[in-house]
Short mmCIF file of C-alpha atoms in Angstrom, two decimals:
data_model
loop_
_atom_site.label_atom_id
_atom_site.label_comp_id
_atom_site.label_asym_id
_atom_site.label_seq_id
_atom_site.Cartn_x
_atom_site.Cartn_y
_atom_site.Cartn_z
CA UNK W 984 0.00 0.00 0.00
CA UNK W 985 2.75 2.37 0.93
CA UNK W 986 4.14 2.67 -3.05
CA UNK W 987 1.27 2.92 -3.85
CA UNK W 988 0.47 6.13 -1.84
CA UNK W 989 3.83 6.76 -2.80
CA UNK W 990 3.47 6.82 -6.27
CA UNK W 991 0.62 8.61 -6.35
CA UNK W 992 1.88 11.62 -4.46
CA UNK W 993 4.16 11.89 -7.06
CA UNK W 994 1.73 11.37 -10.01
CA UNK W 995 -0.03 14.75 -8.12
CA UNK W 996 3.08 16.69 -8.00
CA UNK W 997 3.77 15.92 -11.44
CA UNK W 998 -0.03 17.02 -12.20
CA UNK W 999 0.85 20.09 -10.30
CA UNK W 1000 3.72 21.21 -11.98
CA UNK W 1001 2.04 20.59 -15.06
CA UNK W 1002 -1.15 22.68 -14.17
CA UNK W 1003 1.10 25.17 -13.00
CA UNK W 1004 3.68 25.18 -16.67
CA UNK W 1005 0.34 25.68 -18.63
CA UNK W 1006 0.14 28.73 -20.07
CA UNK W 1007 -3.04 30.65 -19.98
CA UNK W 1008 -5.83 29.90 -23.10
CA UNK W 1009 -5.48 33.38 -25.61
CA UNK W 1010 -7.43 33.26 -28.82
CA UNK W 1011 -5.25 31.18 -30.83
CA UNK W 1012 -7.45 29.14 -33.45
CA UNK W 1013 -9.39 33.06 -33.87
CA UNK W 1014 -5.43 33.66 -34.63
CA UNK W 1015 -4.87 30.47 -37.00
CA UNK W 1016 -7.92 31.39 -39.32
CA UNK W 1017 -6.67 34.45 -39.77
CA UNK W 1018 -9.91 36.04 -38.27
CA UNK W 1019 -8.24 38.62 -36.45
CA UNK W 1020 -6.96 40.05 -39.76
CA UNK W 1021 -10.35 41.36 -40.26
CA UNK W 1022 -10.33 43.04 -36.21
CA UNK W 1023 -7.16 45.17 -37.65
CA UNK W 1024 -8.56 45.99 -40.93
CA UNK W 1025 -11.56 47.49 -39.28
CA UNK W 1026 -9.43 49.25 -36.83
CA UNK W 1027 -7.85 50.84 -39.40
CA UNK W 1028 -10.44 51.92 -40.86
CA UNK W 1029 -12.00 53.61 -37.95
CA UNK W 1030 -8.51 55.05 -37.35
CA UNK W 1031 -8.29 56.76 -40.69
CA UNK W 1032 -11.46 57.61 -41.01
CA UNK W 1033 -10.80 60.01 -38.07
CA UNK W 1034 -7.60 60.96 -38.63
CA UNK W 1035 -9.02 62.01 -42.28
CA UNK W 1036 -11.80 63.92 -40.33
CA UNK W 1037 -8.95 65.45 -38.51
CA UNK W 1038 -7.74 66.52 -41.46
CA UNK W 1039 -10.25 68.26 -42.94
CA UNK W 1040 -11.25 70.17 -39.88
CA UNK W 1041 -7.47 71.44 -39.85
CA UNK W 1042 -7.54 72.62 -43.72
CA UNK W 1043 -11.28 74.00 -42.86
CA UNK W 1044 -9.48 76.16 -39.87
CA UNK W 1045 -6.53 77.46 -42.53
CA UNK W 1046 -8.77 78.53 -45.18
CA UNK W 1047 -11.13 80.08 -42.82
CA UNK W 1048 -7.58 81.82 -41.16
CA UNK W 1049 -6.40 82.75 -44.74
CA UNK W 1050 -9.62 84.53 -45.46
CA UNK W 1051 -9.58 86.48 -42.00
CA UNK W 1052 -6.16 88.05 -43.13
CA UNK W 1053 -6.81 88.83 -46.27
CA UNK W 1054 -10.13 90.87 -45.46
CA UNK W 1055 -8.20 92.26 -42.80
CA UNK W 1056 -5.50 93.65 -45.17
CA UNK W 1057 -8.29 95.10 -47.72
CA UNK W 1058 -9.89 96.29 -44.38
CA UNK W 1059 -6.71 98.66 -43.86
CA UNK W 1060 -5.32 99.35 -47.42
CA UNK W 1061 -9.43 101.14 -47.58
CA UNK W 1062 -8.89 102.73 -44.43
CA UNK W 1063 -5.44 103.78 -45.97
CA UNK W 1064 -7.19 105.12 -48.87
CA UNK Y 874 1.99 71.86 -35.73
CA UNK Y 875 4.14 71.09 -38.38
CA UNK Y 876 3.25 68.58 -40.59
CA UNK Y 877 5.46 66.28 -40.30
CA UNK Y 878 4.43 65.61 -36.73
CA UNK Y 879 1.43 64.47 -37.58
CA UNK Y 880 2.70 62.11 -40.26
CA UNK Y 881 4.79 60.66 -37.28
CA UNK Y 882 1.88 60.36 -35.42
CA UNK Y 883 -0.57 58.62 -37.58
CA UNK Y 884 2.67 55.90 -38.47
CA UNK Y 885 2.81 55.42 -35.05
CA UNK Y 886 -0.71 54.59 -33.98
CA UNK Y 887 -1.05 52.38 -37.69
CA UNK Y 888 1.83 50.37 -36.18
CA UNK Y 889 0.72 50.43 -32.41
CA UNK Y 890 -3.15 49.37 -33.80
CA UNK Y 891 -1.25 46.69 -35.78
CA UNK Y 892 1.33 45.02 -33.68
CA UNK Y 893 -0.90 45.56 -30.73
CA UNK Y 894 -3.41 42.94 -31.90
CA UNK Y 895 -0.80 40.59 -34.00
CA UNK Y 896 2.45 40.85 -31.86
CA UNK Y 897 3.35 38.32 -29.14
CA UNK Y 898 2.10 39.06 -25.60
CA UNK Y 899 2.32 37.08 -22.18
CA UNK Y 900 0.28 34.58 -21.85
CA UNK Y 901 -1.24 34.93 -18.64
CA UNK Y 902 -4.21 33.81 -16.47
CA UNK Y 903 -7.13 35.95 -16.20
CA UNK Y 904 -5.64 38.32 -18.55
CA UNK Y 905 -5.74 35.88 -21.72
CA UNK Y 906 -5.73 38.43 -24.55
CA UNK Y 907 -6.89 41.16 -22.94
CA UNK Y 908 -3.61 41.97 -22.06
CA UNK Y 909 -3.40 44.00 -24.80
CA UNK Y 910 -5.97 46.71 -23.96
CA UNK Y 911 -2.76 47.55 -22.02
CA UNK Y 912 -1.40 49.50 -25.40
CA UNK Y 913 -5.03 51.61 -25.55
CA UNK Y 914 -5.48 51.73 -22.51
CA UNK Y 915 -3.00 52.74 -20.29
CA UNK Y 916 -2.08 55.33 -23.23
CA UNK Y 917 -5.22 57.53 -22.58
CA UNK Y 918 -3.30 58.15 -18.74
CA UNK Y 919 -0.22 59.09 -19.86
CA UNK Y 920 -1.81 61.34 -22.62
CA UNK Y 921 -4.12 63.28 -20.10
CA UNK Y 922 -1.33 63.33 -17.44
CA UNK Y 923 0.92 65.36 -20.60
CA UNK Y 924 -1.81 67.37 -21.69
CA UNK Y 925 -2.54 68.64 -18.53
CA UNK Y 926 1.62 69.05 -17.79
CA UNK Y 927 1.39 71.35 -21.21
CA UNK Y 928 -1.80 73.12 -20.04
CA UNK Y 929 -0.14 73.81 -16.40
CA UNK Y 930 2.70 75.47 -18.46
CA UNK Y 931 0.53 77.80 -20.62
CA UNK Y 932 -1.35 79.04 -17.19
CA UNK Y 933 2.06 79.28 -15.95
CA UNK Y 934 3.25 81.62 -18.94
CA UNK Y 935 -0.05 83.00 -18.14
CA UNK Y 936 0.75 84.47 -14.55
CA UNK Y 937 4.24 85.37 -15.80
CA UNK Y 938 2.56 87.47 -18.74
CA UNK Y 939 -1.36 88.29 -18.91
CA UNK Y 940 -1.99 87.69 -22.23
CA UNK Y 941 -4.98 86.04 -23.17
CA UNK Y 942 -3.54 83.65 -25.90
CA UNK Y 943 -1.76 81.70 -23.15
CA UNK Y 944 -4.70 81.72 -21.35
CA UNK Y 945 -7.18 79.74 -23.87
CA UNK Y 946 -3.98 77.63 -24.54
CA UNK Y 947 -4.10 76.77 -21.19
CA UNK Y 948 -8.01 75.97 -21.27
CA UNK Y 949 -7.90 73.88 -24.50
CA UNK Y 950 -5.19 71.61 -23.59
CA UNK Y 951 -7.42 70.86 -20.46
CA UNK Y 952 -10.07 70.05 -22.63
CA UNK Y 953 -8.09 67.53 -24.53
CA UNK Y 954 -6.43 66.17 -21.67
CA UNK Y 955 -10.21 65.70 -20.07
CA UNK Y 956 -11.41 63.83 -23.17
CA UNK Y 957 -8.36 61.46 -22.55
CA UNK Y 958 -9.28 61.02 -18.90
CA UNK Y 959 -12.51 60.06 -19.63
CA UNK Y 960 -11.85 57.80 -22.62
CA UNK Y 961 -8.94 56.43 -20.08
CA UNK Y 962 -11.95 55.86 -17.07
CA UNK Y 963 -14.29 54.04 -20.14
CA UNK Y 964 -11.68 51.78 -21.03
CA UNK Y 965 -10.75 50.79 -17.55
CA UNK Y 966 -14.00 49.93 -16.60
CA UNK Y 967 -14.50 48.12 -19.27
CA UNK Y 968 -11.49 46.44 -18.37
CA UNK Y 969 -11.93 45.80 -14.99
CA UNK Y 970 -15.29 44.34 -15.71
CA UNK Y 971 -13.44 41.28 -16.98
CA UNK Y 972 -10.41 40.72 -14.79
CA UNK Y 973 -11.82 42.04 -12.02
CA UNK Y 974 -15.22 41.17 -11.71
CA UNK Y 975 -17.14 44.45 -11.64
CA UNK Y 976 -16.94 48.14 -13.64
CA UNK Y 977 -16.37 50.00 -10.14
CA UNK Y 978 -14.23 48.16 -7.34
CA UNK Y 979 -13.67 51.04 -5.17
CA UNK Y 980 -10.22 50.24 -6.08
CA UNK Y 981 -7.54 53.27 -5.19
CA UNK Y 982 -6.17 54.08 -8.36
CA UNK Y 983 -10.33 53.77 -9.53
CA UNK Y 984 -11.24 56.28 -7.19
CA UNK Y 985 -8.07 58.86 -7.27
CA UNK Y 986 -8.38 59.10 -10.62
CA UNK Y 987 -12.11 59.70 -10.40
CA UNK Y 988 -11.52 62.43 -8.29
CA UNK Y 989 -8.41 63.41 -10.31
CA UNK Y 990 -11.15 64.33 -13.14
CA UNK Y 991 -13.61 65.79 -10.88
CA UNK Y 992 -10.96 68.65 -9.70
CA UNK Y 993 -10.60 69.50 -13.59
CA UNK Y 994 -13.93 69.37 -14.51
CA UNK Y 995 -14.25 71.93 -11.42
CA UNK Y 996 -11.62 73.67 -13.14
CA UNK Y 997 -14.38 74.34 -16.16
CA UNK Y 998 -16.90 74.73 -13.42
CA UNK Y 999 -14.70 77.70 -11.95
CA UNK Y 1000 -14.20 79.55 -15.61
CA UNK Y 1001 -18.00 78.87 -16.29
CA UNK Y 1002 -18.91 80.83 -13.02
CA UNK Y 1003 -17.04 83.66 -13.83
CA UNK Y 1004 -17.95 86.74 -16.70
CA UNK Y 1005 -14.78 88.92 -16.17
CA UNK Y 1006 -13.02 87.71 -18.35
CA UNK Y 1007 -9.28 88.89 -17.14
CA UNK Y 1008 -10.37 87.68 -13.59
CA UNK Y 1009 -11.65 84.55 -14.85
CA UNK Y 1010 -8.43 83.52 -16.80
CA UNK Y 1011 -5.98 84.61 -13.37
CA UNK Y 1012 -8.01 82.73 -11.29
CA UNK Y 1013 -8.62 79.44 -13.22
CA UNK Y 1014 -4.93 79.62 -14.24
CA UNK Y 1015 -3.87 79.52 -10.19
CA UNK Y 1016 -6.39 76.95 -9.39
CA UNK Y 1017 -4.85 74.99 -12.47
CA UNK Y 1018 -1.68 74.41 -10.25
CA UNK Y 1019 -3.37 73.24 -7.75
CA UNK Y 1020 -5.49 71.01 -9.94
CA UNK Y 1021 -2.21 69.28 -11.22
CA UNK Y 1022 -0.19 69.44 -8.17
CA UNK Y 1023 -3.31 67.64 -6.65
CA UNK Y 1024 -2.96 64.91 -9.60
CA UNK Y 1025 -0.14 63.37 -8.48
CA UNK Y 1026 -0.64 62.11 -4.94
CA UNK Y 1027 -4.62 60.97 -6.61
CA UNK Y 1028 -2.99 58.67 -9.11
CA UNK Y 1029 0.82 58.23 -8.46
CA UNK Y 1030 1.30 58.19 -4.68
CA UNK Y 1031 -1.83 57.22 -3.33
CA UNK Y 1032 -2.84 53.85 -5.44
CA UNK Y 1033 0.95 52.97 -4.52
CA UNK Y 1034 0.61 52.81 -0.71
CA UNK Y 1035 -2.67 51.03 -0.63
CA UNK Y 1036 -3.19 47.49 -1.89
CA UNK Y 1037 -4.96 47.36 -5.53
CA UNK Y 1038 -5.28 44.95 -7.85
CA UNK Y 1039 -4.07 47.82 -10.24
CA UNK Y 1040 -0.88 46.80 -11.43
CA UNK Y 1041 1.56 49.63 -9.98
CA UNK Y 1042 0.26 49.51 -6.50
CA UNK Y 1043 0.87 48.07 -3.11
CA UNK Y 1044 4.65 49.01 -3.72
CA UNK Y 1045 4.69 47.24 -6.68
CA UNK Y 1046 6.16 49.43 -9.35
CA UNK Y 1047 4.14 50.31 -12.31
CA UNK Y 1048 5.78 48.52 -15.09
CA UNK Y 1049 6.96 45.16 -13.68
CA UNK Y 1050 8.25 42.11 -15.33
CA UNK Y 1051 4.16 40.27 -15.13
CA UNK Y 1052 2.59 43.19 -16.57
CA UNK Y 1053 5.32 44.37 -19.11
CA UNK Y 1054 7.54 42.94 -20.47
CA UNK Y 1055 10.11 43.73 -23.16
CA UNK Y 1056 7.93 42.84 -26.23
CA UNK Y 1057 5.39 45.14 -25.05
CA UNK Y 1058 7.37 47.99 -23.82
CA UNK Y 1059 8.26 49.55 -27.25
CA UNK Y 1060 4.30 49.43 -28.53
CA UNK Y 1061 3.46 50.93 -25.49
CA UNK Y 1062 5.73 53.53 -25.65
CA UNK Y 1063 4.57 54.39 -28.95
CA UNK Y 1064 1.21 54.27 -28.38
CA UNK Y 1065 1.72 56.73 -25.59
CA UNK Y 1066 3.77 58.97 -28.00
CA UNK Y 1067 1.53 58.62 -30.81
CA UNK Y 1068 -1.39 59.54 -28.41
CA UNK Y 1069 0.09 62.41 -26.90
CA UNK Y 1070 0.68 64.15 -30.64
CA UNK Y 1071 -3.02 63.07 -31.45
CA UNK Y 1072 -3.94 65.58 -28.61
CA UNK Y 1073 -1.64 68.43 -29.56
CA UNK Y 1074 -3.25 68.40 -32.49
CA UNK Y 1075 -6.74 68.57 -31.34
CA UNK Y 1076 -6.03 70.99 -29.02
CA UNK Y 1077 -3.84 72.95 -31.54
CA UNK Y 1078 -7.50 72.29 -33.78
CA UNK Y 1079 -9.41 74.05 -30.96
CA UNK Y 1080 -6.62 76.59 -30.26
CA UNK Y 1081 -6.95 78.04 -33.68
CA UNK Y 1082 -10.52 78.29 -33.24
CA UNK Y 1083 -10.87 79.84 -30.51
CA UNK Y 1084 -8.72 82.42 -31.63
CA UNK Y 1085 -10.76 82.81 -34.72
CA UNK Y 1086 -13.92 82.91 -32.77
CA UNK Y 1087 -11.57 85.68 -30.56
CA UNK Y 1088 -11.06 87.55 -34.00
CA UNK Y 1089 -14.87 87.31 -34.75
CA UNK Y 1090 -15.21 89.45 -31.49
CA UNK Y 1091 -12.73 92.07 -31.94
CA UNK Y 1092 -13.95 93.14 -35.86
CA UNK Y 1093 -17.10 93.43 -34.41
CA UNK Y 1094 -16.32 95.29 -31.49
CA UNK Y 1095 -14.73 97.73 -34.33
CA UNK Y 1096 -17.58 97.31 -36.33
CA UNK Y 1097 -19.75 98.97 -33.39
CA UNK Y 1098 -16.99 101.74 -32.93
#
């Protein structure tokens, strides 16, 4: 009886170890079918997207400077008149 | 903001989107892939915590010198830095919600940074309540020291002496080997970077305006002369 116990305690603490060695589940068949190709793409997308809106607001903000200055100077070269 | 800075920063956050969802993480229990939310995460901190540094300088430069240009710089970066903190709060919830069990545990770096955003959304509060508008920009820009001196005990000291499952406290230091390691360091650095321009540039967005919108004013003030 005693190897028996014996060699079961071991059998645990080689079940232990084990348990303890496995590394943590992550999505690794989503990985494998090349699903998460897609999650980037649409990232992406999103990202531009906004960084194009970003863009447009800034070009909006120049032109709307540009034309501030330029009535400006007519403002003064008629006051100059 | 030149041009070429934003360039950088879009390349940076196409790269930090990228290799933030394909590159190699820990594996680790509980975590499992959300590990990553570290890189969008974590980033909307760090962003806030700069944005406010720059604002703190403009009201700075603003008791040095009264103009009111460093004033609404001051203001605006806030702004940005407040849109971060809240996107930063979301995210962490969010977060939490899955490794920790619930959106709010009362946790100390939860709560200090909860407050942390209250004192600068008193800070709008406080320039709301107040139509002089010379009196308004001294006063907000003193109370903006205090709002960032107050920061850093909220979320740096005071998370750090308190147990938290927040990675970074109970002593622990913020970055350690189970919660970064050196494949995820440079992304995350990036990300941070690439953030960080991403709000200059709003702000810089909203700067501009507001000094349109400042223009607007003074043609019509000489308008009524």
């Amino acid at each position: 009886m005693k190897w028996m116990s014996k060699i079961l305690s071991v059998c645990l603490v080689i079940m232990a170890s084990t348990a303890l060695g496995q590394t943590a589940e992550m999505a690794d068949a989503f990985r494998a079918e090349g699903k998460i190709y897609v999650v980037v793409a649409i990232i992406l997308i999103v990202l531009a997207g906004l960084i194009t809106y970003l863009f447009m607001l800034d070009r909006k903000l120049s032109r709307l400077e540009r034309g501030i200055q330029e009535k400006k100077q007519t403002n003064q070269e008629r006051k100059a008149f | 903001m030149s041009k070429w800075l934003k360039f950088l920063a879009i390349a940076i956050l196409v790269f930090v989107h990228t290799a933030g969802l394909l590159f190699d993480v820990p594996r680790l229990q509980i975590l499992n892939e959300t590990i990553r939310a570290l890189y969008f995460h974590v980033p909307m901190w760090f962003g806030m915590f700069l944005l406010y540094g720059v604002s703190l300088y403009h009201a700075i430069r603003y008791l040095r010198r009264p103009d009111p240009v460093n004033d609404y710089k001051s203001v605006e970066y806030a702004h940005v830095g407040t849109a971060f903190g809240i996107l930063g709060m979301l995210t962490g919830m969010l977060w939490a919600n899955y490794t920790w069990g619930t959106f709010w545990h009362g946790d100390p770096k939860q709560n200090g940074s909860a407050i942390a955003l209250l004192v600068y959304l008193a800070y709008f509060v406080l320039r709301g309540s107040i139509d002089n508008q010379e009196q308004k920009a001294r006063l907000s820009a003193v109370y903006n020291i205090f709002a960032f001196a107050a920061i850093i005990p909220l979320i740096f000291i005071i998370p750090r002496l308190q147990d938290s499952l927040h990675p970074g406290s109970g002593g622990n230091p913020g970055f350690n080997a189970y919660d970064l390691d050196d494949r995820m360091r440079p992304i995350f650095y990036l990300a941070v970077i690439g953030w960080f321009l991403i709000g200059l540039w709003i702000a810089n967005l909203r700067i501009r305006f507001r000094a349109l919108h400042e223009m607007k004013l003074e043609l019509s003030d000489e308008m009524d002369e």
